[in-house]
């Protein structure tokens, strides 16, 4: 018996280290301190050199990372030399056990935690070695340990992120971790208190700290490591002697290069579904060396070692703890979750209007029309071409009247007689070269100056520029590009000085071989420091400045290419200049999932590819996958064949339209996921391992993903495929892909024990499954969100085996600032369950607003309902399908 009762109740709102064969879980001598106890000094007794150098090749830590060394030079450093049969794997020159390093003094209380002095008696092999360090240990929360290593005698650059979410201090008795210290040579160990597992063990290799070279190694608790972006990789990183460089660079995504963003954070899946994460807050160039021990080495070429360890204990808790440090994501405007269309090559307002009109005529939902740099007069931002875009303001107003939005690109500023530049010159907002003159690089307009967004006056000037342009062209969002920052000349048009900033003693492996390749000089002067220290946060500082006014009183929308931890608080990100090919389609999934781990839920790849010509089949499959990117935009480069949905054949158009309509129907659910990301640091696009951490089959999956905990997306990623091997975690999964907004859903339930199933996937289908026990709020789609938000809601209820389900809906006006903080919203909880002999569905409104639910589909109804009640009244118009166990009302 099914009773559909929509009662409303108004309530006030008020690591595998454990015992590794190769890495000891305990320090390498007996001088161990557990928090707060002064360690005894270790003694190197009669250990022969052979004993010190005897270790498995995978346990070697490189002693010659700075340069190639022969045996004599290696041994002069006090290191071991043992050649192997290949050059690509373990190092030949490596540290012995108990390599001399810093010696730790006693831990003493501080206002924030505990501190100790580290000293080294003899210098290391590095130039400008720092012989005395200050260690500070801060127990931030029960799940977050914070350690810093700094030079107490000299002020070095330290990253100051926007404020995270304040957390109250916790009693150390509640901490999820214990810490131990090795005195000589210094190292520390972090253990999980619940099981003693070693999370970090830095005694495995020496700590090095010189002016332009900081190195810290640790053993890992497992080989299941994700993060350390932005790179073109699978979700799980390859630990087979690989290195990853974090240095923001304008380069199209491909393997083994540093890309647009830098995120020195990783998450490790442990045993039994546990997880932890580590964050190195450092904006200098960083190289991370991964080895199969498993172990990891950080090498930063400046700044300080500012390390956070997050104990979870589950993967989602790790991400939440990380975001408490870097800031929770922004709440995007509702319309930004619709479909966006862009191309470099919409050369006039006539062309731009024509594209939008053809999308409308072909019945493709679309919310946002974009223009690339075509709109700008001589490619100068904050202008528009008087001939080709002379009626740009009128075009934007036309879009607004149709319920659409408009976004355009912002880049850098050319010098010359040009109001924004002239005003910036007066206000001294541009980055200077080492001699104090404005540094000039070269980007699309030609010679280009670069605003210094670390300067408060620059942020004011930038807001003034946006405000003045907005008064002429009321754009709805801003797209900040080339903000690594990119330059087409190395350093500047005048070159760069020959200095240790331009040519440091050690340069991580970067595209072009030098730090200033494809960007500005490292010696360039900014308000906070040199560009050497600030390069990786340039995009973050621009996003912060742009976000301040981009909404002009409404909720801002900013899209950035460059990124650094904390950018999700101000901006979305796209994955750059992807190619139109099947490999890039496939790797777009781990790219999106990585940004989800980095606290940037509003992320997507250029659908159908930016570079090269797409094919009809590829574009259909990419539109199907892209319908489940949190940020959905089709963008194309001007030399390439058109790839707007309406240019393809009728069958392809029907498949794309179906995917878009499905996305638009799910926008209330997606918007609710973003609400939870904004307020609770939940993930939106979610790796399977985060939701099913104890399922070993989910540990490596990155060809499928989830929306929240409820929807499983299984796209086709191979050319010509018409079926798909998809993994369904244990439970009941109900097919959603054939529900075409009728009362007759065709999907059947799958009762999975945790297995791969071969699913049909013809060209018109993307496999979407609803997880049992969940309720999905949906809305009848329309051609814009302005129209769809006026349409009735409906619910998809996926009953568990016990007949229960739960879901929720966050709803506000979609555009105003701080609606949650100002309590100007509605929040509804949906519950399905057994009430006596009846099955009932309740809607509990926690904030007041009227909703109309015009139909309901319930999956997993075991037998035909005798009757259906809605608010106590019998409903005549309901159906039941015995083959799929679906009842529709």
Coordinates of C-alpha atoms in Angstrom, one line a residue, residues 80-572:
X80 CA 75.7 6.2 -0.5
X81 CA 76.5 5.4 -4.1
X82 CA 75.1 2.2 -5.6
X83 CA 74.5 2.1 -9.4
X84 CA 71.5 0.2 -10.8
X85 CA 70.6 -1.1 -14.2
X86 CA 68.5 1.9 -15.2
X87 CA 68.4 5.7 -14.7
X88 CA 64.7 6.2 -14.4
X89 CA 64.0 4.4 -11.1
X90 CA 65.7 4.5 -7.7
X91 CA 68.5 7.1 -7.3
X92 CA 72.1 5.9 -7.4
X93 CA 73.2 8.5 -4.9
X94 CA 71.1 8.3 -1.8
X95 CA 71.0 9.2 1.9
X96 CA 72.3 6.6 4.4
X97 CA 70.3 5.9 7.5
X98 CA 71.0 8.5 10.3
X99 CA 72.3 11.1 7.9
X100 CA 73.6 14.1 10.0
X101 CA 71.1 16.9 10.1
X102 CA 69.3 19.2 12.6
X103 CA 69.2 18.4 16.3
X104 CA 66.1 19.2 18.2
X105 CA 66.0 21.0 21.5
X106 CA 63.3 20.7 24.1
X107 CA 59.6 21.5 23.4
X108 CA 58.3 24.5 25.3
X109 CA 54.8 25.9 25.6
X110 CA 53.8 28.9 23.4
X111 CA 50.6 30.9 23.2
X112 CA 49.5 28.7 20.2
X113 CA 51.0 25.3 21.1
X114 CA 54.6 24.2 21.6
X115 CA 57.9 25.2 20.0
X116 CA 61.5 23.9 19.8
X117 CA 64.7 25.1 18.3
X118 CA 66.5 23.0 15.7
X119 CA 70.2 23.4 15.1
X120 CA 72.7 21.8 12.8
X121 CA 76.4 21.6 13.8
X122 CA 77.7 21.3 10.2
X123 CA 76.3 22.9 7.1
X124 CA 74.6 20.8 4.4
X125 CA 75.8 20.8 0.8
X126 CA 73.3 23.5 -0.1
X127 CA 74.2 27.1 -0.7
X128 CA 73.1 29.6 2.0
X129 CA 72.2 26.9 4.4
X130 CA 70.1 28.0 7.4
X131 CA 71.6 26.5 10.5
X132 CA 68.9 27.3 13.1
X133 CA 65.2 26.7 12.7
X134 CA 62.2 27.2 14.8
X135 CA 59.6 24.3 15.0
X136 CA 56.1 25.2 16.2
X137 CA 53.5 22.5 16.7
X138 CA 49.8 23.6 17.0
X139 CA 46.9 21.3 17.6
X140 CA 44.4 23.3 15.7
X141 CA 41.5 20.9 16.2
X142 CA 40.9 17.2 17.1
X143 CA 41.5 16.3 13.4
X144 CA 44.0 19.0 12.4
X145 CA 47.7 19.1 13.4
X146 CA 49.7 22.2 12.2
X147 CA 53.5 22.2 12.1
X148 CA 55.7 25.0 10.9
X149 CA 59.5 25.2 10.3
X150 CA 60.9 28.7 9.9
X151 CA 64.1 30.7 10.1
X152 CA 63.8 32.6 13.4
X153 CA 66.5 35.1 12.5
X154 CA 65.1 36.3 9.1
X155 CA 61.7 37.1 7.9
X156 CA 60.8 34.9 4.9
X157 CA 57.7 35.1 2.7
X158 CA 54.7 33.2 4.1
X159 CA 51.4 32.8 2.4
X160 CA 48.4 34.4 4.1
X161 CA 45.2 32.9 2.7
X162 CA 41.8 34.5 3.1
X163 CA 40.4 33.5 6.5
X164 CA 39.1 30.0 6.7
X165 CA 36.2 28.8 8.9
X166 CA 37.0 29.5 12.6
X167 CA 37.3 26.3 14.6
X168 CA 37.3 26.1 18.4
X169 CA 40.3 24.6 20.0
X170 CA 39.8 21.1 21.3
X171 CA 41.1 19.2 24.3
X172 CA 44.2 17.3 23.2
X173 CA 42.6 14.2 24.8
X174 CA 40.2 14.3 21.9
X175 CA 42.8 14.5 19.2
X176 CA 42.8 11.9 16.6
X177 CA 46.6 11.8 16.4
X178 CA 49.7 11.4 18.5
X179 CA 53.1 12.9 17.6
X180 CA 56.6 11.6 18.3
X181 CA 59.9 13.3 17.7
X182 CA 63.4 12.1 16.9
X183 CA 66.0 14.4 18.3
X184 CA 69.1 13.7 16.3
X185 CA 68.8 13.8 13.3
X186 CA 65.5 15.6 13.7
X187 CA 62.3 14.0 12.4
X188 CA 58.7 13.6 13.5
X189 CA 56.1 10.9 13.3
X190 CA 52.3 11.4 13.3
X191 CA 50.2 8.4 14.2
X192 CA 46.5 7.8 14.1
X193 CA 45.5 7.4 17.7
X194 CA 42.7 4.9 17.1
X195 CA 45.0 2.2 15.6
X196 CA 48.6 3.4 15.9
X197 CA 49.0 3.6 12.1
X198 CA 51.8 5.9 11.0
X199 CA 50.4 8.8 8.9
X200 CA 53.7 10.7 8.5
X201 CA 57.2 9.6 9.3
X202 CA 59.8 12.2 8.3
X203 CA 62.7 10.3 10.0
X204 CA 63.2 8.4 6.7
X205 CA 65.3 11.2 5.1
X206 CA 67.0 14.4 6.3
X207 CA 65.3 17.7 6.6
X208 CA 67.1 20.3 4.4
X209 CA 66.5 24.1 4.8
X210 CA 68.5 26.6 2.8
X211 CA 67.5 30.0 1.4
X212 CA 66.2 28.6 -1.9
X213 CA 65.9 24.9 -1.2
X214 CA 63.6 23.3 1.5
X215 CA 63.2 19.6 1.5
X216 CA 61.1 17.3 3.7
X217 CA 60.4 13.6 3.1
X218 CA 57.8 11.3 4.6
X219 CA 56.8 7.7 4.4
X220 CA 53.2 7.2 3.3
X221 CA 50.5 5.0 4.9
X222 CA 49.3 3.7 1.5
X223 CA 50.0 3.9 -2.2
X224 CA 46.5 5.3 -2.8
X225 CA 47.4 9.0 -3.1
X226 CA 45.3 11.7 -4.9
X227 CA 45.8 15.4 -5.3
X228 CA 48.9 17.5 -5.9
X229 CA 47.4 19.2 -8.9
X230 CA 47.1 20.6 -11.4
X231 CA 48.3 17.8 -13.7
X232 CA 47.0 15.6 -16.5
X233 CA 46.8 12.4 -14.5
X234 CA 44.4 9.7 -13.3
X235 CA 42.8 10.3 -9.9
X236 CA 45.3 8.1 -8.2
X237 CA 48.9 9.3 -8.7
X238 CA 51.6 7.1 -10.0
X239 CA 54.2 6.4 -7.2
X240 CA 56.7 4.7 -9.5
X241 CA 59.5 7.3 -9.2
X242 CA 57.5 10.1 -10.6
X243 CA 57.8 13.9 -9.9
X244 CA 55.1 16.5 -10.1
X245 CA 55.9 20.2 -10.3
X246 CA 53.6 22.9 -8.9
X247 CA 54.2 26.0 -10.9
X248 CA 51.4 27.8 -12.7
X249 CA 51.9 27.7 -16.5
X250 CA 49.9 28.6 -19.6
X251 CA 50.1 25.2 -21.3
X252 CA 47.5 23.0 -22.9
X253 CA 46.8 19.9 -20.8
X254 CA 49.0 16.9 -21.5
X255 CA 51.0 14.4 -19.5
X256 CA 54.2 15.2 -17.5
X257 CA 53.9 19.0 -17.4
X258 CA 53.0 21.7 -14.9
X259 CA 49.6 23.1 -15.7
X260 CA 47.6 26.2 -14.8
X261 CA 47.1 25.7 -11.1
X262 CA 49.1 24.6 -8.0
X263 CA 47.5 22.7 -5.1
X264 CA 50.1 21.3 -2.6
X265 CA 47.5 19.0 -1.0
X266 CA 47.1 15.3 -1.1
X267 CA 44.7 12.8 0.4
X268 CA 45.7 9.2 1.2
X269 CA 43.2 6.3 1.4
X270 CA 44.2 4.0 4.2
X271 CA 42.9 0.7 5.2
X272 CA 39.3 0.1 6.5
X273 CA 37.9 3.2 4.8
X274 CA 40.0 5.6 6.8
X275 CA 41.8 8.6 5.1
X276 CA 44.1 11.5 5.9
X277 CA 45.4 14.5 4.1
X278 CA 48.4 16.8 4.1
X279 CA 48.7 20.4 3.0
X280 CA 51.9 22.4 2.5
X281 CA 51.0 26.1 2.5
X282 CA 53.8 27.4 0.3
X283 CA 53.4 29.4 -3.0
X284 CA 56.9 29.0 -4.3
X285 CA 57.8 26.5 -7.0
X286 CA 57.4 23.1 -5.5
X287 CA 58.5 19.7 -6.8
X288 CA 56.9 16.5 -5.2
X289 CA 58.8 13.3 -5.7
X290 CA 56.7 10.1 -5.4
X291 CA 58.3 6.7 -4.9
X292 CA 57.0 3.2 -4.4
X293 CA 58.2 2.8 -0.8
X294 CA 55.5 4.3 -0.6
X295 CA 56.9 7.7 0.2
X296 CA 56.9 11.3 -0.8
X297 CA 59.4 14.2 -0.8
X298 CA 58.5 17.9 -0.8
X299 CA 61.0 20.3 -2.4
X300 CA 60.1 24.0 -2.2
X301 CA 62.5 26.7 -3.5
X302 CA 61.5 29.4 -1.1
X303 CA 59.2 30.4 1.8
X304 CA 58.7 28.3 4.9
X305 CA 57.5 24.8 5.7
X306 CA 53.9 25.3 6.8
X307 CA 52.3 21.9 7.1
X308 CA 48.8 20.8 8.0
X309 CA 47.9 17.2 8.7
X310 CA 44.2 16.3 8.5
X311 CA 43.2 13.0 10.2
X312 CA 39.6 12.7 8.8
X313 CA 39.0 9.9 9.7
X314 CA 36.9 9.4 6.5
X315 CA 37.7 11.0 3.1
X316 CA 34.9 13.6 3.3
X317 CA 36.0 14.7 6.7
X318 CA 39.6 15.2 5.4
X319 CA 38.2 17.6 2.7
X320 CA 36.1 19.4 5.2
X321 CA 39.1 19.9 7.5
X322 CA 41.2 21.1 4.6
X323 CA 38.5 23.6 3.6
X324 CA 38.3 24.9 7.2
X325 CA 41.9 26.1 6.6
X326 CA 41.6 27.5 3.0
X327 CA 37.9 28.6 3.0
X328 CA 34.6 27.1 2.0
X329 CA 33.4 27.4 -1.6
X330 CA 31.3 30.3 -2.8
X331 CA 27.6 29.8 -3.5
X332 CA 27.2 30.2 -7.2
X333 CA 24.2 31.9 -8.8
X334 CA 21.5 29.5 -9.9
X335 CA 21.7 30.5 -13.5
X336 CA 25.5 29.6 -13.6
X337 CA 24.5 26.0 -13.3
X338 CA 22.8 26.1 -16.7
X339 CA 24.4 25.6 -20.1
X340 CA 27.0 28.2 -21.3
X341 CA 28.1 28.7 -24.9
X342 CA 31.3 30.4 -26.0
X343 CA 33.8 30.5 -28.9
X344 CA 36.8 32.6 -29.8
X345 CA 35.5 33.7 -33.1
X346 CA 32.1 35.2 -32.5
X347 CA 33.4 38.3 -34.2
X348 CA 30.4 40.6 -34.1
X349 CA 27.2 41.2 -32.1
X350 CA 25.3 40.0 -35.2
X351 CA 27.1 36.6 -35.0
X352 CA 26.7 36.4 -31.3
X353 CA 23.0 37.1 -31.5
X354 CA 22.6 34.6 -34.3
X355 CA 24.2 31.8 -32.3
X356 CA 21.9 32.4 -29.3
X357 CA 18.9 32.6 -31.6
X358 CA 19.8 29.3 -33.3
X359 CA 20.2 27.6 -30.0
X360 CA 16.7 28.9 -29.0
X361 CA 15.1 27.8 -32.3
X362 CA 16.6 24.3 -32.0
X363 CA 15.1 24.1 -28.4
X364 CA 18.4 23.7 -26.6
X365 CA 18.4 24.9 -23.0
X366 CA 21.0 27.7 -22.6
X367 CA 21.4 30.3 -19.9
X368 CA 24.6 32.1 -20.8
X369 CA 26.1 33.5 -23.9
X370 CA 29.8 34.4 -23.8
X371 CA 32.2 36.4 -25.9
X372 CA 36.0 35.8 -26.0
X373 CA 38.4 38.6 -26.7
X374 CA 36.6 39.4 -30.1
X375 CA 34.5 42.0 -28.3
X376 CA 37.4 44.2 -27.2
X377 CA 38.6 47.3 -29.1
X378 CA 42.2 46.3 -30.2
X379 CA 42.0 43.5 -27.6
X380 CA 42.0 46.0 -24.8
X381 CA 39.8 44.9 -21.9
X382 CA 37.2 47.2 -20.5
X383 CA 36.5 48.4 -24.0
X384 CA 34.3 47.2 -26.8
X385 CA 35.0 47.5 -30.5
X386 CA 32.9 50.4 -31.9
X387 CA 32.2 48.8 -35.2
X388 CA 31.9 45.1 -34.6
X389 CA 30.4 45.4 -31.1
X390 CA 29.0 48.9 -31.1
X391 CA 25.6 47.8 -29.9
X392 CA 27.0 45.4 -27.2
X393 CA 25.0 47.1 -24.4
X394 CA 21.8 46.7 -26.4
X395 CA 22.6 43.0 -27.1
X396 CA 23.1 42.3 -23.4
X397 CA 19.8 43.9 -22.6
X398 CA 18.1 41.8 -25.2
X399 CA 19.6 38.7 -23.6
X400 CA 18.4 39.8 -20.2
X401 CA 14.8 40.3 -21.5
X402 CA 14.9 36.7 -22.8
X403 CA 16.0 35.4 -19.4
X404 CA 19.6 34.8 -20.4
X405 CA 22.9 36.0 -19.0
X406 CA 26.1 37.4 -20.6
X407 CA 29.8 36.9 -19.7
X408 CA 32.9 38.2 -21.3
X409 CA 36.7 37.7 -20.9
X410 CA 39.2 39.9 -19.0
X411 CA 42.9 39.7 -19.6
X412 CA 45.9 42.1 -19.1
X413 CA 46.4 45.7 -20.1
X414 CA 48.4 47.1 -23.0
X415 CA 50.2 50.4 -22.3
X416 CA 49.3 53.5 -24.2
X417 CA 46.6 56.1 -24.3
X418 CA 43.8 54.0 -22.9
X419 CA 41.8 55.1 -19.9
X420 CA 42.1 52.0 -17.6
X421 CA 45.9 51.9 -18.2
X422 CA 46.3 55.7 -17.8
X423 CA 44.4 55.6 -14.5
X424 CA 46.3 52.6 -13.3
X425 CA 49.6 54.3 -14.1
X426 CA 48.6 57.3 -12.0
X427 CA 47.6 55.0 -9.1
X428 CA 50.8 52.9 -9.4
X429 CA 49.0 49.5 -9.7
X430 CA 51.3 47.7 -12.1
X431 CA 54.1 45.2 -11.4
X432 CA 57.5 46.7 -11.6
X433 CA 60.8 45.2 -12.9
X434 CA 63.9 45.0 -10.8
X435 CA 64.9 48.5 -11.7
X436 CA 61.5 50.0 -10.6
X437 CA 60.0 50.5 -14.0
X438 CA 56.7 49.0 -15.1
X439 CA 57.4 45.5 -16.4
X440 CA 56.1 44.9 -19.9
X441 CA 55.4 41.5 -21.2
X442 CA 53.5 40.4 -24.3
X443 CA 50.0 38.9 -24.5
X444 CA 47.2 39.1 -27.0
X445 CA 47.0 42.9 -27.2
X446 CA 50.8 43.0 -27.8
X447 CA 52.9 44.8 -25.1
X448 CA 51.2 44.2 -21.8
X449 CA 51.4 45.5 -18.2
X450 CA 50.4 43.3 -15.3
X451 CA 48.3 44.6 -12.4
X452 CA 49.7 43.8 -8.9
X453 CA 46.6 42.4 -7.1
X454 CA 48.5 42.1 -3.8
X455 CA 48.3 45.9 -3.7
X456 CA 45.1 47.2 -2.1
X457 CA 45.1 50.2 -4.4
X458 CA 45.1 47.8 -7.4
X459 CA 42.0 46.1 -6.1
X460 CA 40.3 49.5 -5.7
X461 CA 41.4 50.4 -9.3
X462 CA 40.2 47.1 -10.6
X463 CA 36.8 47.5 -9.0
X464 CA 36.6 51.0 -10.4
X465 CA 37.4 49.6 -13.9
X466 CA 34.7 46.9 -13.6
X467 CA 32.2 49.4 -12.2
X468 CA 32.7 51.8 -15.0
X469 CA 32.5 49.1 -17.7
X470 CA 29.4 47.7 -16.0
X471 CA 27.7 51.0 -16.2
X472 CA 27.9 50.7 -20.0
X473 CA 27.7 46.9 -20.4
X474 CA 25.8 45.2 -17.6
X475 CA 27.6 41.9 -17.8
X476 CA 26.5 39.1 -15.4
X477 CA 29.9 37.5 -14.8
X478 CA 33.6 37.8 -15.6
X479 CA 36.1 35.4 -17.0
X480 CA 39.7 35.9 -16.0
X481 CA 42.1 34.2 -18.3
X482 CA 45.9 34.2 -18.9
X483 CA 46.3 34.8 -15.2
X484 CA 49.1 32.4 -14.4
X485 CA 50.2 35.1 -15.4
X486 CA 51.0 34.2 -19.0
X487 CA 53.3 36.1 -21.3
X488 CA 54.5 35.3 -24.9
X489 CA 58.0 36.5 -24.2
X490 CA 60.3 35.1 -21.5
X491 CA 60.3 37.4 -18.5
X492 CA 59.7 40.7 -20.2
X493 CA 60.3 42.5 -23.5
X494 CA 63.6 43.7 -21.9
X495 CA 64.6 40.3 -20.5
X496 CA 65.4 39.6 -16.9
X497 CA 68.4 40.3 -14.7
X498 CA 70.9 37.4 -14.1
X499 CA 70.2 36.7 -10.5
X500 CA 69.4 33.8 -8.1
X501 CA 65.7 34.6 -8.4
X502 CA 65.8 34.1 -12.2
X503 CA 68.2 31.2 -12.0
X504 CA 68.0 29.6 -8.5
X505 CA 70.4 27.0 -7.4
X506 CA 67.7 24.4 -8.0
X507 CA 64.9 24.7 -10.5
X508 CA 62.1 22.1 -10.4
X509 CA 61.3 20.5 -13.8
X510 CA 59.1 23.1 -15.4
X511 CA 57.9 23.7 -19.0
X512 CA 60.6 25.7 -20.7
X513 CA 63.3 24.8 -18.2
X514 CA 63.3 28.2 -16.4
X515 CA 60.8 29.7 -13.9
X516 CA 60.3 32.8 -16.1
X517 CA 59.4 30.7 -19.2
X518 CA 56.0 31.8 -20.4
X519 CA 55.6 34.3 -17.6
X520 CA 57.1 37.4 -16.2
X521 CA 60.5 37.9 -14.4
X522 CA 60.9 36.3 -11.0
X523 CA 62.7 39.5 -9.8
X524 CA 59.6 41.5 -10.7
X525 CA 58.5 43.6 -7.7
X526 CA 55.0 43.4 -6.2
X527 CA 53.6 45.0 -3.0
X528 CA 53.9 41.9 -0.9
X529 CA 57.2 40.4 -2.2
X530 CA 58.9 39.4 -5.4
X531 CA 57.1 37.5 -8.1
X532 CA 59.4 34.6 -7.3
X533 CA 57.3 34.1 -4.1
X534 CA 54.0 35.3 -5.5
X535 CA 53.7 33.7 -8.9
X536 CA 51.5 30.8 -8.0
X537 CA 48.9 33.0 -6.2
X538 CA 48.6 35.6 -9.0
X539 CA 45.3 34.0 -10.2
X540 CA 44.0 33.8 -6.6
X541 CA 44.7 37.4 -5.9
X542 CA 43.0 38.4 -9.2
X543 CA 40.0 36.2 -8.5
X544 CA 39.7 37.9 -5.0
X545 CA 39.7 41.3 -6.5
X546 CA 37.3 40.4 -9.3
X547 CA 34.8 38.7 -7.0
X548 CA 34.5 41.8 -4.9
X549 CA 32.5 43.6 -7.6
X550 CA 31.7 41.1 -10.3
X551 CA 28.1 40.7 -9.2
X552 CA 27.3 44.4 -9.0
X553 CA 25.1 43.8 -6.0
X554 CA 24.1 40.3 -7.1
X555 CA 25.9 37.0 -6.4
X556 CA 29.2 37.2 -8.3
X557 CA 30.2 34.8 -11.0
X558 CA 33.9 34.6 -11.7
X559 CA 35.7 31.9 -13.8
X560 CA 39.5 31.6 -13.5
X561 CA 42.1 29.5 -15.3
X562 CA 44.9 29.9 -12.8
X563 CA 44.3 28.5 -9.3
X564 CA 45.7 28.0 -5.8
X565 CA 44.2 26.8 -2.5
X566 CA 41.4 29.1 -1.5
X567 CA 40.3 30.1 -5.0
X568 CA 37.0 28.1 -4.7
X569 CA 35.9 30.8 -2.2
X570 CA 35.9 33.4 -5.0
X571 CA 35.7 31.6 -8.3
X572 CA 35.0 28.6 -10.5

